[in-house]
JSON list of N, CA and C in Angstrom, two decimals:
[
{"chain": "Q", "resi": 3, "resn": "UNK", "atom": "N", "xyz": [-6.28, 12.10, -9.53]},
{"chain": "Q", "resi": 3, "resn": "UNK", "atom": "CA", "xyz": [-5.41, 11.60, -8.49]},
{"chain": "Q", "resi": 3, "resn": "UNK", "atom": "C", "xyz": [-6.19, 10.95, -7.36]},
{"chain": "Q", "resi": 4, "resn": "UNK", "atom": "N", "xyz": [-7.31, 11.68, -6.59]},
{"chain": "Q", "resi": 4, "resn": "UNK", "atom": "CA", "xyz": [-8.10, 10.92, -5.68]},
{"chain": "Q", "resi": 4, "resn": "UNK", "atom": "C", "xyz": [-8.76, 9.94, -6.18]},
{"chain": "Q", "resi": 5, "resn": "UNK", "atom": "N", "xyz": [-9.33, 9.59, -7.51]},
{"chain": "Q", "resi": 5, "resn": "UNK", "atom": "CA", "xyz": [-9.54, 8.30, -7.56]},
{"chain": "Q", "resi": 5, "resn": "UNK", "atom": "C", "xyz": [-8.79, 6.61, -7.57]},
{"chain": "Q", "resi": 6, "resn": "UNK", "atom": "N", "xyz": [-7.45, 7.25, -8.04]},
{"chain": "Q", "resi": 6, "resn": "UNK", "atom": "CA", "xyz": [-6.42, 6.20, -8.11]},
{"chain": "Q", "resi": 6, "resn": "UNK", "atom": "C", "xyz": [-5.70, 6.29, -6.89]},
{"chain": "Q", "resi": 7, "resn": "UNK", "atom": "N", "xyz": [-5.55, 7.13, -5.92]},
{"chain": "Q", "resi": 7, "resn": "UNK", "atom": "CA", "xyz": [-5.63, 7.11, -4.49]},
{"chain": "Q", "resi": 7, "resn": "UNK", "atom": "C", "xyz": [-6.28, 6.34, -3.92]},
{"chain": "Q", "resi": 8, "resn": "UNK", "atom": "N", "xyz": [-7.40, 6.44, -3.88]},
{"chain": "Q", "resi": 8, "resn": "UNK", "atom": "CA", "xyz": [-8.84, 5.08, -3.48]},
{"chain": "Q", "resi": 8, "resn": "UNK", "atom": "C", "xyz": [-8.39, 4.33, -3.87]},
{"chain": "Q", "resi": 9, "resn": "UNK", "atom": "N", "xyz": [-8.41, 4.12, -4.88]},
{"chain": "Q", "resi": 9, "resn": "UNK", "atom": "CA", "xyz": [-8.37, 2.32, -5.51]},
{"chain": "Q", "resi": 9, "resn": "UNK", "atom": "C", "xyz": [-6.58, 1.74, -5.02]},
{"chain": "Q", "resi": 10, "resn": "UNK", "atom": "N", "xyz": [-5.80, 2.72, -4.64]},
{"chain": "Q", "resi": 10, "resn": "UNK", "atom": "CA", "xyz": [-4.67, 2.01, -4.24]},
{"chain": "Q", "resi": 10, "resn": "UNK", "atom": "C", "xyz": [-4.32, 1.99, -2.71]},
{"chain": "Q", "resi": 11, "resn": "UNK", "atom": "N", "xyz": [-5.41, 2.78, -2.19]},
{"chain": "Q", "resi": 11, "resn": "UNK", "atom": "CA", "xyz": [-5.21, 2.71, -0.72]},
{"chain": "Q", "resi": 11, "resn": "UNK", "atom": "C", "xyz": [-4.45, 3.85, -0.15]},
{"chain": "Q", "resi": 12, "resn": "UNK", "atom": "N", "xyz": [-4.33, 4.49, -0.87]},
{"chain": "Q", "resi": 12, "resn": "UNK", "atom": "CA", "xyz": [-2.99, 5.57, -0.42]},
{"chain": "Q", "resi": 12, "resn": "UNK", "atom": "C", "xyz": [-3.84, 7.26, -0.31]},
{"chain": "Q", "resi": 13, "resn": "UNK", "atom": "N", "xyz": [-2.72, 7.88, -0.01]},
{"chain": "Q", "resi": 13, "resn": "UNK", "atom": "CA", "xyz": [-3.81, 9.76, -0.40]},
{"chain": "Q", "resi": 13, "resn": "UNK", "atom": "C", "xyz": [-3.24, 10.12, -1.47]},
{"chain": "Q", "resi": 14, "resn": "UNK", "atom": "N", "xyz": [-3.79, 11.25, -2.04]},
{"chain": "Q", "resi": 14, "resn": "UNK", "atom": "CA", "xyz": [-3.84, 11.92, -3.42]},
{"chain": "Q", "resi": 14, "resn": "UNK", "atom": "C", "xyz": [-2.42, 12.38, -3.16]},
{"chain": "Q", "resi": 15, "resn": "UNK", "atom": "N", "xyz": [-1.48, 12.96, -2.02]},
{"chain": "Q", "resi": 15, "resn": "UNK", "atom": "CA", "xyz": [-0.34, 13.42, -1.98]},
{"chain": "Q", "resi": 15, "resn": "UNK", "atom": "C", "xyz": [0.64, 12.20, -2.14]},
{"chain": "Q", "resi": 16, "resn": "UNK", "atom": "N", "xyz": [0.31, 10.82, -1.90]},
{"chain": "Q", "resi": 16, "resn": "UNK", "atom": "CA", "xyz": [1.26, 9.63, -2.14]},
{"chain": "Q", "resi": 16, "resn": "UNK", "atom": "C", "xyz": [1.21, 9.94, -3.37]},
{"chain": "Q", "resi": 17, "resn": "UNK", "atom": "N", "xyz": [-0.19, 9.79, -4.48]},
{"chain": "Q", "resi": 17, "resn": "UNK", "atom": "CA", "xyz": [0.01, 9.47, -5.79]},
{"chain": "Q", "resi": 17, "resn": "UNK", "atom": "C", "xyz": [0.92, 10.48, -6.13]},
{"chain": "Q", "resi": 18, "resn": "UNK", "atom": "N", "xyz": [0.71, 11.99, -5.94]},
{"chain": "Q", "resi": 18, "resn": "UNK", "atom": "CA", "xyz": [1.78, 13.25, -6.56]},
{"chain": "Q", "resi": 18, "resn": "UNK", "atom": "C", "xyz": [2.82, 13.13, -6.70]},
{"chain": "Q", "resi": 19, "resn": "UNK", "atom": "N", "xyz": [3.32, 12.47, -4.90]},
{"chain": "Q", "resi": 19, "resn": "UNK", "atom": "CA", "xyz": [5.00, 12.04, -5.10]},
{"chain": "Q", "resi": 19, "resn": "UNK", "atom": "C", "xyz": [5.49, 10.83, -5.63]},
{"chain": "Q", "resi": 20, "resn": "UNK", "atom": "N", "xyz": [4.48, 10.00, -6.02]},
{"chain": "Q", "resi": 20, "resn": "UNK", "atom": "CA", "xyz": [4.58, 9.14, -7.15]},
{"chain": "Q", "resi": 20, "resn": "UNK", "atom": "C", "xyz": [4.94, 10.09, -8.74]},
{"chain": "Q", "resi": 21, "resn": "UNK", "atom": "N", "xyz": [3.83, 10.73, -8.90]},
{"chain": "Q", "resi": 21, "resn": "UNK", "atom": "CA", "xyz": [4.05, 11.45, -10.05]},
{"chain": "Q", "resi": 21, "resn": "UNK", "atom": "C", "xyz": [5.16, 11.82, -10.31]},
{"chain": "Q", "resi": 22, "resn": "UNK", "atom": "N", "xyz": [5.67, 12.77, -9.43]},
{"chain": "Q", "resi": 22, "resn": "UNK", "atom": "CA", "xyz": [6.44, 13.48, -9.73]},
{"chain": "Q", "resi": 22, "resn": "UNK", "atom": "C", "xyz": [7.88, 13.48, -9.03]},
{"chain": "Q", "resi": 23, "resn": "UNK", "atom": "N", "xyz": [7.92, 11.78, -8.52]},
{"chain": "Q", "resi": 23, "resn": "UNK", "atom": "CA", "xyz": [9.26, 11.04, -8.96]},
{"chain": "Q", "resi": 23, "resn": "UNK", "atom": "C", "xyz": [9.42, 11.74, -6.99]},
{"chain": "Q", "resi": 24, "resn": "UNK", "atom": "N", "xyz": [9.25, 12.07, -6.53]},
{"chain": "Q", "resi": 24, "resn": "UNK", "atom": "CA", "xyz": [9.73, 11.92, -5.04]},
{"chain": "Q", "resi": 24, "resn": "UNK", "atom": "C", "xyz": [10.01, 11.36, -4.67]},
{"chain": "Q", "resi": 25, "resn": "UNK", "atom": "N", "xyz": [8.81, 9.89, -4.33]},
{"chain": "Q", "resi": 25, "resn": "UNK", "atom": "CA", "xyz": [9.01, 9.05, -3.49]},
{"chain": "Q", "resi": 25, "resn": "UNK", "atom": "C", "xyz": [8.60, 7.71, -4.75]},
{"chain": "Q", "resi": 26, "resn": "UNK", "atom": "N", "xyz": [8.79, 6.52, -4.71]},
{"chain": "Q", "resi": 26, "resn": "UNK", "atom": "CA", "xyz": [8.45, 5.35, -5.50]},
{"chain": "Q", "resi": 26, "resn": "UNK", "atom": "C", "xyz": [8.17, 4.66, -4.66]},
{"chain": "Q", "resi": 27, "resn": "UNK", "atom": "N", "xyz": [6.84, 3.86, -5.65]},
{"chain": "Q", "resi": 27, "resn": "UNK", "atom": "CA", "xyz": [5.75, 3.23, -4.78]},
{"chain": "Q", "resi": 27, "resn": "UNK", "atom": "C", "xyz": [6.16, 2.01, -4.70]},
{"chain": "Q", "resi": 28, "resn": "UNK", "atom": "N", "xyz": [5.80, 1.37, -3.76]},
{"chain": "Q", "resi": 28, "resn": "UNK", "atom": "CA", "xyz": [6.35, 0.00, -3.22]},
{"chain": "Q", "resi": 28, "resn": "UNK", "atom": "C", "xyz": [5.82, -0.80, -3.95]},
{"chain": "Q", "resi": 29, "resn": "UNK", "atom": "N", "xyz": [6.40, -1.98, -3.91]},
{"chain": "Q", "resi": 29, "resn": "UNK", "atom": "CA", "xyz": [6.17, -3.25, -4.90]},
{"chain": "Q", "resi": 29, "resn": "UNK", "atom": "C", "xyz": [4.63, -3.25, -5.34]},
{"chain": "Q", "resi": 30, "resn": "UNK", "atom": "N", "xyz": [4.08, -3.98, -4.28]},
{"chain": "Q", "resi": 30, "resn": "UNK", "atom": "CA", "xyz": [2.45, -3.85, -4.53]},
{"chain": "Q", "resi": 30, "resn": "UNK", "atom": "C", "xyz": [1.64, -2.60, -4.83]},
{"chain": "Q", "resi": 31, "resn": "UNK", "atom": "N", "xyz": [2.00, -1.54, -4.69]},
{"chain": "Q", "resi": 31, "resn": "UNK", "atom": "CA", "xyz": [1.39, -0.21, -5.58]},
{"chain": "Q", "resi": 31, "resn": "UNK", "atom": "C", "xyz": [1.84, -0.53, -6.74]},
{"chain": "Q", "resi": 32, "resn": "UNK", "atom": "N", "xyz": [3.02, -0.69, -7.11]},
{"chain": "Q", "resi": 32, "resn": "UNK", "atom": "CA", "xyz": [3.59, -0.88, -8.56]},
{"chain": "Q", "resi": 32, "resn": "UNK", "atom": "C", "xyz": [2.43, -1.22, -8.82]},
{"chain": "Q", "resi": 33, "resn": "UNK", "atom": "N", "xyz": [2.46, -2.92, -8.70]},
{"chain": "Q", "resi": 33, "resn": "UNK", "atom": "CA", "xyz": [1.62, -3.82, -9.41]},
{"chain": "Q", "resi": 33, "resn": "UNK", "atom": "C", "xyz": [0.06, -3.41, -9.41]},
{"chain": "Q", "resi": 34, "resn": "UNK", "atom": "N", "xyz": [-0.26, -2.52, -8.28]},
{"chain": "Q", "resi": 34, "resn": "UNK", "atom": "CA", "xyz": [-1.75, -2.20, -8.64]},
{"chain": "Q", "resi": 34, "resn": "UNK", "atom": "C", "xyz": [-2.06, -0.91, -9.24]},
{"chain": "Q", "resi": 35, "resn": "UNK", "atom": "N", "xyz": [-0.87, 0.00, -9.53]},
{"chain": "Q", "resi": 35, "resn": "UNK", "atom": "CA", "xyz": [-1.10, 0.88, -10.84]},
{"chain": "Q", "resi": 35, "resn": "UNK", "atom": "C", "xyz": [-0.60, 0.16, -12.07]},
{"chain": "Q", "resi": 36, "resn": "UNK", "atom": "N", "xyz": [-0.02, -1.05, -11.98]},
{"chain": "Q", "resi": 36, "resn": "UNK", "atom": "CA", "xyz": [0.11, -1.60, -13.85]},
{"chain": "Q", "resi": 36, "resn": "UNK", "atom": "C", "xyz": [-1.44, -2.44, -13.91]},
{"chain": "Q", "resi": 37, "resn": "UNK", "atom": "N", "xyz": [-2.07, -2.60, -13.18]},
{"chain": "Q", "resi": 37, "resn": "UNK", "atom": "CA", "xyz": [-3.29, -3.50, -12.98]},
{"chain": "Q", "resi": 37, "resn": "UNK", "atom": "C", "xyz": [-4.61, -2.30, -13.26]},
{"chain": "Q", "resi": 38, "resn": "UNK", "atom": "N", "xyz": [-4.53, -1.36, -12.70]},
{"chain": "Q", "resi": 38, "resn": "UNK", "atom": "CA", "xyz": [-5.52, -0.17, -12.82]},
{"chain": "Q", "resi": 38, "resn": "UNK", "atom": "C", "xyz": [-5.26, 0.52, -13.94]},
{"chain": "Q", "resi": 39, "resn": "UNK", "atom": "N", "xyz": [-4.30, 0.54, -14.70]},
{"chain": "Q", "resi": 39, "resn": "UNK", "atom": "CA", "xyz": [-4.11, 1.34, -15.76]},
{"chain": "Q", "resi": 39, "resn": "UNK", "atom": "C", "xyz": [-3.80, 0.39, -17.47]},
{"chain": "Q", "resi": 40, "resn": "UNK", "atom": "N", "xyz": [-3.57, -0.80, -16.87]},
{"chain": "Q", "resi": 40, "resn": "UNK", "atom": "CA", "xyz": [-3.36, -1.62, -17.91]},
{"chain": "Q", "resi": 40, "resn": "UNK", "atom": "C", "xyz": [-2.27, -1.31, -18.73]},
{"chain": "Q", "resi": 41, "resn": "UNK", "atom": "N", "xyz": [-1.17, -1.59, -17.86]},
{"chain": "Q", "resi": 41, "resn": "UNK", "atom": "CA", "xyz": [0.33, -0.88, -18.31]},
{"chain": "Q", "resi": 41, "resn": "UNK", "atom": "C", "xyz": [1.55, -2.23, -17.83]},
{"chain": "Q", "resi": 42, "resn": "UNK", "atom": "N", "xyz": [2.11, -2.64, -18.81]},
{"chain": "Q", "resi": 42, "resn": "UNK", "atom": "CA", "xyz": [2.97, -3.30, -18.04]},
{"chain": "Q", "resi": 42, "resn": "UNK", "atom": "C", "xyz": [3.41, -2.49, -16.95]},
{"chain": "Q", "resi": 43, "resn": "UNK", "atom": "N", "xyz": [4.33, -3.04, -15.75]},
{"chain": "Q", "resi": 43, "resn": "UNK", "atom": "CA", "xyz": [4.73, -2.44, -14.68]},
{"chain": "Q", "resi": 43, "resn": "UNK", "atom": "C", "xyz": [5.79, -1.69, -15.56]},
{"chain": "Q", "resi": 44, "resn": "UNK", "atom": "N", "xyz": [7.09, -1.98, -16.58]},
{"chain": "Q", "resi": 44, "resn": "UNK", "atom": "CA", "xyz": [8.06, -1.72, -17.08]},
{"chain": "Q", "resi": 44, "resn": "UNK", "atom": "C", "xyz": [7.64, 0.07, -17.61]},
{"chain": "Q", "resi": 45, "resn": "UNK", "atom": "N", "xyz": [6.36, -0.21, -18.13]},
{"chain": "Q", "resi": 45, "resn": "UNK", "atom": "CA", "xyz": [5.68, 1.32, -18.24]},
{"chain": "Q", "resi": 45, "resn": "UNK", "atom": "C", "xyz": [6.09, 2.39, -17.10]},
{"chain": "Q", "resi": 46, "resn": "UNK", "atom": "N", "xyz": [6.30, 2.22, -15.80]},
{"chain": "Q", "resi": 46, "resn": "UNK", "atom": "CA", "xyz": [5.89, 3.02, -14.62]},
{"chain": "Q", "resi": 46, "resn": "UNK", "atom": "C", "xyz": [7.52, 3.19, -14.60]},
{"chain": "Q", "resi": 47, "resn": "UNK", "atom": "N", "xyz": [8.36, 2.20, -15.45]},
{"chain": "Q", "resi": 47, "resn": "UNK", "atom": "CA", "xyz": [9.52, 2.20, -14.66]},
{"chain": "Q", "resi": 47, "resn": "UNK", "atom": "C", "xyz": [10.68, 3.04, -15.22]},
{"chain": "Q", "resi": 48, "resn": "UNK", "atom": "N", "xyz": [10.17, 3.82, -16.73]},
{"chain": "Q", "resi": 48, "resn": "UNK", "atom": "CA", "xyz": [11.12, 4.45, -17.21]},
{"chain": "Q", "resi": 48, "resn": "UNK", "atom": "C", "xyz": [11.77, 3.61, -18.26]},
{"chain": "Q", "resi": 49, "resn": "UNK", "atom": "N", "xyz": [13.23, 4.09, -18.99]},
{"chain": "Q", "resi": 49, "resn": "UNK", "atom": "CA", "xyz": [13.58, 3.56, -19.89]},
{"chain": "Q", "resi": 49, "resn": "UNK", "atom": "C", "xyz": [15.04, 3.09, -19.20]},
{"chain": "Q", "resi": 50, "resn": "UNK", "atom": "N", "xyz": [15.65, 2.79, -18.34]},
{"chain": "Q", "resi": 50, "resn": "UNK", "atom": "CA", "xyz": [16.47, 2.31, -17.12]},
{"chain": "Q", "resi": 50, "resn": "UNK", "atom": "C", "xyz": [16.62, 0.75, -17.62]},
{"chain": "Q", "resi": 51, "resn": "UNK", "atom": "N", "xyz": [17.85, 0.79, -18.13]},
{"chain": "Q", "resi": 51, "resn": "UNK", "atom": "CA", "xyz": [17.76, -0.95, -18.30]},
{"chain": "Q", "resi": 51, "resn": "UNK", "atom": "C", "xyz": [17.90, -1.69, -17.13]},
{"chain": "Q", "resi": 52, "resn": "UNK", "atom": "N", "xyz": [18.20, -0.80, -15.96]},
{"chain": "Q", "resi": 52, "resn": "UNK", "atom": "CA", "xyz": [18.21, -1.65, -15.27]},
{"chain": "Q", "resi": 52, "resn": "UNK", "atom": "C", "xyz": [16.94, -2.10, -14.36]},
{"chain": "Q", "resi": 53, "resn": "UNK", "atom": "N", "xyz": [15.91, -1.05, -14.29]},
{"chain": "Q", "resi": 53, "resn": "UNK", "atom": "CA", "xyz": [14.47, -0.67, -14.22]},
{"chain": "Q", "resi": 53, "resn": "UNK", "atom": "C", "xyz": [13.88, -1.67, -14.95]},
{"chain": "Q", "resi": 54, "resn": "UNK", "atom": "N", "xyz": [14.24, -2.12, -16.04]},
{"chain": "Q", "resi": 54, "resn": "UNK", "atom": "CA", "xyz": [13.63, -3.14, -16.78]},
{"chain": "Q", "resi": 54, "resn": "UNK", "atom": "C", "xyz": [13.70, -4.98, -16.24]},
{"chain": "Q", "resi": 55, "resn": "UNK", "atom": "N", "xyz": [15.39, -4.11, -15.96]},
{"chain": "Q", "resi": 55, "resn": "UNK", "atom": "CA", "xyz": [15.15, -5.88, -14.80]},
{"chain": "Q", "resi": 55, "resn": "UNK", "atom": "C", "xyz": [14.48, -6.34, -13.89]},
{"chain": "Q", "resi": 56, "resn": "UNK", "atom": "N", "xyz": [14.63, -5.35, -12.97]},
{"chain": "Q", "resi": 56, "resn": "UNK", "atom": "CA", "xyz": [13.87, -4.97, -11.59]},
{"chain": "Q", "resi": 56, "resn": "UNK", "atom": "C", "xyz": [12.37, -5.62, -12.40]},
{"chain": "Q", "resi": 57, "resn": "UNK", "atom": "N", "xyz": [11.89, -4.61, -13.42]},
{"chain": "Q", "resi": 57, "resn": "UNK", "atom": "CA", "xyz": [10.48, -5.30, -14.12]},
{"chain": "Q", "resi": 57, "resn": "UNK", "atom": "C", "xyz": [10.21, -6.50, -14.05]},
{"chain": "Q", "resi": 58, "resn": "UNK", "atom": "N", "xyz": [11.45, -6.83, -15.00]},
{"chain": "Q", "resi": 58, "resn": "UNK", "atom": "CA", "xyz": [11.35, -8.73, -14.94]},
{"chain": "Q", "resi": 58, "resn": "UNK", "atom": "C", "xyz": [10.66, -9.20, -14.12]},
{"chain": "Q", "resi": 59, "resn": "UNK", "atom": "N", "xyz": [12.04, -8.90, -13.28]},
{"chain": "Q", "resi": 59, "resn": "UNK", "atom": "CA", "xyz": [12.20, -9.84, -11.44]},
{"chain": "Q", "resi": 59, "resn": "UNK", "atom": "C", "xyz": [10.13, -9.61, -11.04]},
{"chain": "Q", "resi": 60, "resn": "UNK", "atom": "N", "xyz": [10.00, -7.95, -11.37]},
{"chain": "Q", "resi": 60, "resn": "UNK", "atom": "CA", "xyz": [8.50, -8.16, -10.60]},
{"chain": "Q", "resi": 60, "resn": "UNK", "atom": "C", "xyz": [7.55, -8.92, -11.35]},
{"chain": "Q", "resi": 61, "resn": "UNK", "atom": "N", "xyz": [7.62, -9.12, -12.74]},
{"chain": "Q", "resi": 61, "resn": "UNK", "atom": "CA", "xyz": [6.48, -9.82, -13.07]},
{"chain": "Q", "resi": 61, "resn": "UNK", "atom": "C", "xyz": [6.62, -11.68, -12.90]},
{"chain": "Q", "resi": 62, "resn": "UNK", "atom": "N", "xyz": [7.98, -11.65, -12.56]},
{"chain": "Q", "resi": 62, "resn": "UNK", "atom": "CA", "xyz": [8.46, -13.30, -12.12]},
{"chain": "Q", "resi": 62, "resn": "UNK", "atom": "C", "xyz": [7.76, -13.63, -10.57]},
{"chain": "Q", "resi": 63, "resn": "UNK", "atom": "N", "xyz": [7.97, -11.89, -9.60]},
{"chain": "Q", "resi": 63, "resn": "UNK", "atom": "CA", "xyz": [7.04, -12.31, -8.35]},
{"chain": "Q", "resi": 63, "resn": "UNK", "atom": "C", "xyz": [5.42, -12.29, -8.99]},
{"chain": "Q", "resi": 64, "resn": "UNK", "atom": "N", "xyz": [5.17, -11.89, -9.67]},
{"chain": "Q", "resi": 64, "resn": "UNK", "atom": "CA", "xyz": [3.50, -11.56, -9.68]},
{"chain": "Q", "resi": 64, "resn": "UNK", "atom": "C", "xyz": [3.05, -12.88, -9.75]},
{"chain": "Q", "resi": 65, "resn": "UNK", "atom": "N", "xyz": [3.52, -13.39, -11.26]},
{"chain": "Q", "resi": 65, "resn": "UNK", "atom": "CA", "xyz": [3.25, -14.77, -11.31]},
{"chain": "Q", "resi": 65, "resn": "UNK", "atom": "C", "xyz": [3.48, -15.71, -10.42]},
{"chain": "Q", "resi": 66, "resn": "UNK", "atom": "N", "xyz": [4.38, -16.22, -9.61]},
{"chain": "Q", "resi": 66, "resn": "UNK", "atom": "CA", "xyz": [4.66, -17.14, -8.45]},
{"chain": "Q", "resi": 66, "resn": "UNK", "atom": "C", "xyz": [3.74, -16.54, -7.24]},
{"chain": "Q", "resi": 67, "resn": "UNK", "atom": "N", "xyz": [3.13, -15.16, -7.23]},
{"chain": "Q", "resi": 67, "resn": "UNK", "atom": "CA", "xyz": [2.09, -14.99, -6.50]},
{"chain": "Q", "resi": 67, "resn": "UNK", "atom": "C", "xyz": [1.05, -15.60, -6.67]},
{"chain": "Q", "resi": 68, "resn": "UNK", "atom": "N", "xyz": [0.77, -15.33, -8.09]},
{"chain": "Q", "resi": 68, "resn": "UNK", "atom": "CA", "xyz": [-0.92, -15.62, -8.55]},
{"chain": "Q", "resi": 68, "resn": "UNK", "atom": "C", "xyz": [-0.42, -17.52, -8.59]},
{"chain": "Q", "resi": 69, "resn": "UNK", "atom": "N", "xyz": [0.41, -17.94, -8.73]},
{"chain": "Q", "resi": 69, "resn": "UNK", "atom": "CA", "xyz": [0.42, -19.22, -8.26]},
{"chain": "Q", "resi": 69, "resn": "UNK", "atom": "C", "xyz": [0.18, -19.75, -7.18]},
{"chain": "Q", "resi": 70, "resn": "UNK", "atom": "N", "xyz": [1.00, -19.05, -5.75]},
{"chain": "Q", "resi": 70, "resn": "UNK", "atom": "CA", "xyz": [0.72, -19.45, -4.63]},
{"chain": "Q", "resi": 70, "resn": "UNK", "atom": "C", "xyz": [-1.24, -19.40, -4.59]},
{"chain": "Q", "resi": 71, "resn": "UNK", "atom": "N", "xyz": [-1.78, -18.13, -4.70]},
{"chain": "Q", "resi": 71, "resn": "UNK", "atom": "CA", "xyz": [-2.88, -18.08, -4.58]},
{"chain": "Q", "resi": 71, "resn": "UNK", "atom": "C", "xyz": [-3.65, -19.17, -4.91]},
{"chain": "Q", "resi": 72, "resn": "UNK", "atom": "N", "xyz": [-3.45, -19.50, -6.24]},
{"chain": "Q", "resi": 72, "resn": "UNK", "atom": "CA", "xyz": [-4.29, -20.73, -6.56]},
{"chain": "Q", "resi": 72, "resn": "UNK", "atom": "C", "xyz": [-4.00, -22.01, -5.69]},
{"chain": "Q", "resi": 73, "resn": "UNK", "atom": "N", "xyz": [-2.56, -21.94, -5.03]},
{"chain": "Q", "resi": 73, "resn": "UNK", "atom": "CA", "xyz": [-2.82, -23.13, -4.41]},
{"chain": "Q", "resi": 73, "resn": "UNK", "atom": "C", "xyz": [-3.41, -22.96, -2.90]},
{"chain": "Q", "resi": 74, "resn": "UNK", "atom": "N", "xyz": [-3.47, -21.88, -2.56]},
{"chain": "Q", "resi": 74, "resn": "UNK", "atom": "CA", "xyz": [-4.23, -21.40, -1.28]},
{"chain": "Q", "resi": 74, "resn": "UNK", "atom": "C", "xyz": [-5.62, -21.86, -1.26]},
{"chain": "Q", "resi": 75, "resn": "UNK", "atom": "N", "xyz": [-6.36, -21.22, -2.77]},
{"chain": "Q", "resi": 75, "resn": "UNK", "atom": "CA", "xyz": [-7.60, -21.63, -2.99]},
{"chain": "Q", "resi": 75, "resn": "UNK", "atom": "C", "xyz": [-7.95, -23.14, -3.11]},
{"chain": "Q", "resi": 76, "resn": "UNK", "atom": "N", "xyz": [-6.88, -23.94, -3.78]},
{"chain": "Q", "resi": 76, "resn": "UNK", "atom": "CA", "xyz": [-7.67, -25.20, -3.58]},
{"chain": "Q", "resi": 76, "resn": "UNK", "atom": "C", "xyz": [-7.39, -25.48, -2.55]},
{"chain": "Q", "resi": 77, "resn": "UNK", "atom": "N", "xyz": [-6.60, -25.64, -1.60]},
{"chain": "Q", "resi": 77, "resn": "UNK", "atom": "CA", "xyz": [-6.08, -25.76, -0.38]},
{"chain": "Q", "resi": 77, "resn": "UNK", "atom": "C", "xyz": [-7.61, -25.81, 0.42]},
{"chain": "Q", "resi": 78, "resn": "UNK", "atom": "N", "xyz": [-8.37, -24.66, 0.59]},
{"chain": "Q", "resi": 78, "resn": "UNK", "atom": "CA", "xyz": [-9.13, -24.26, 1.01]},
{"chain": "Q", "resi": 78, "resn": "UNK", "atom": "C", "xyz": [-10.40, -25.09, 0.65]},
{"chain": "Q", "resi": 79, "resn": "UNK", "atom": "N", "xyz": [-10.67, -25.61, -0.57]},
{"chain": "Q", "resi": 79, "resn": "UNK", "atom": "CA", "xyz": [-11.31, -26.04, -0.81]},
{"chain": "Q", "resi": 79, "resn": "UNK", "atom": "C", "xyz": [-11.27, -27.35, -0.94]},
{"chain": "Q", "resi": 80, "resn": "UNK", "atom": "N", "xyz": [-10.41, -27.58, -0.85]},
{"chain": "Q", "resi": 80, "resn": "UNK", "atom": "CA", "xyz": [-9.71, -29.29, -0.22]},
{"chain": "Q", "resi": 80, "resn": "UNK", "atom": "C", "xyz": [-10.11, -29.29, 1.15]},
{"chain": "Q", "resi": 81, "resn": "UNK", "atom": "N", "xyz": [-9.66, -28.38, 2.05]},
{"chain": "Q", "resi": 81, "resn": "UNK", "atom": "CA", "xyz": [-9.92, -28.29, 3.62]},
{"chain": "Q", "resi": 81, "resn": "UNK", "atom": "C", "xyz": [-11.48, -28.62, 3.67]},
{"chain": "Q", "resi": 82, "resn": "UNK", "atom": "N", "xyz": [-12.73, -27.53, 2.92]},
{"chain": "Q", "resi": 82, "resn": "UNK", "atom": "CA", "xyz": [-14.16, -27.49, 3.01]},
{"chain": "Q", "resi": 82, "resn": "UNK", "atom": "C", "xyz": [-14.35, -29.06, 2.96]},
{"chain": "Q", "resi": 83, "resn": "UNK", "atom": "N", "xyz": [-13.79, -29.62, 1.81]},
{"chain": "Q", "resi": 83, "resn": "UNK", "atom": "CA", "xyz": [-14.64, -31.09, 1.35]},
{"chain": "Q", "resi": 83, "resn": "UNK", "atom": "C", "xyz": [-14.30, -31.67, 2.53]},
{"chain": "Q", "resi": 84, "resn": "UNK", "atom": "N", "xyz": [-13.00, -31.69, 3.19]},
{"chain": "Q", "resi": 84, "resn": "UNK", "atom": "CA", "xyz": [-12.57, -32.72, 4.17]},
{"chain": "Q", "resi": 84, "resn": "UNK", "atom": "C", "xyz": [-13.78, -32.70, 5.41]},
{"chain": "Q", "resi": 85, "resn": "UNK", "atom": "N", "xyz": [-13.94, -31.55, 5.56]},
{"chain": "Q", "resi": 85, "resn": "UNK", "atom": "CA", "xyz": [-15.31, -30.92, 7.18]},
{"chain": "Q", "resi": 85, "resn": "UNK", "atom": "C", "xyz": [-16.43, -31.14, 6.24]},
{"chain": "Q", "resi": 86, "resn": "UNK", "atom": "N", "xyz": [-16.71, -31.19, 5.43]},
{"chain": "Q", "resi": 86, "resn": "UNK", "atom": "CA", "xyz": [-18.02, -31.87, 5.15]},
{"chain": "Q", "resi": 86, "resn": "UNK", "atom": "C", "xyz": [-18.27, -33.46, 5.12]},
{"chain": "Q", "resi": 87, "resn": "UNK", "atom": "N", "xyz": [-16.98, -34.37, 5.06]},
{"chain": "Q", "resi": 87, "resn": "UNK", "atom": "CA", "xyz": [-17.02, -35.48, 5.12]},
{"chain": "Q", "resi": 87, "resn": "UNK", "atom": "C", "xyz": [-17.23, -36.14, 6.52]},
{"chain": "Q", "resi": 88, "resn": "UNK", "atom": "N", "xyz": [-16.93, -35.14, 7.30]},
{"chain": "Q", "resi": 88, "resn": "UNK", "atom": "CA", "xyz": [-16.80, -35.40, 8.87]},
{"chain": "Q", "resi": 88, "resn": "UNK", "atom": "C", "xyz": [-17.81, -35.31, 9.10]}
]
């Protein structure tokens, strides 16, 4: 538990009441225990068809994330070339 605590930012008592269904972890924990464990998110979410949507919907944000990102990065690196031309 304290190691997947660390790596998610949280304490060993978040992960427990994760475990053991207390409290549910917010979007971005989701995604960084399906990322640390190599689990679809749908894994974390039970057999809930409607849990499965919710899944969907999150792996529809993940991707339009990891999209934005890339355009952040060239963004950024569009910006560098421009101040080096100056």
């Amino acid at each position: 538990q304290l190691q997947v605590a660390v790596a998610l930012g949280v304490s060993d008592k978040t992960i427990s009441g994760y475990e053991s269904a207390r409290i549910s972890p917010p979007v971005e924990k989701l995604i960084g225990l399906a990322e640390l464990f190599k689990k679809p998110i749908a894994f974390f979410l039970g057999s809930d068809p409607k849990q499965y949507k919710v899944a969907s919907r999150l792996r529809a944000v993940e991707i339009a994330l990891a999209d934005v990102k890339n355009q952040l990065k060239e963004i950024k690196l569009i910006s560098q070339n421009v101040d080096l031309d100056n």
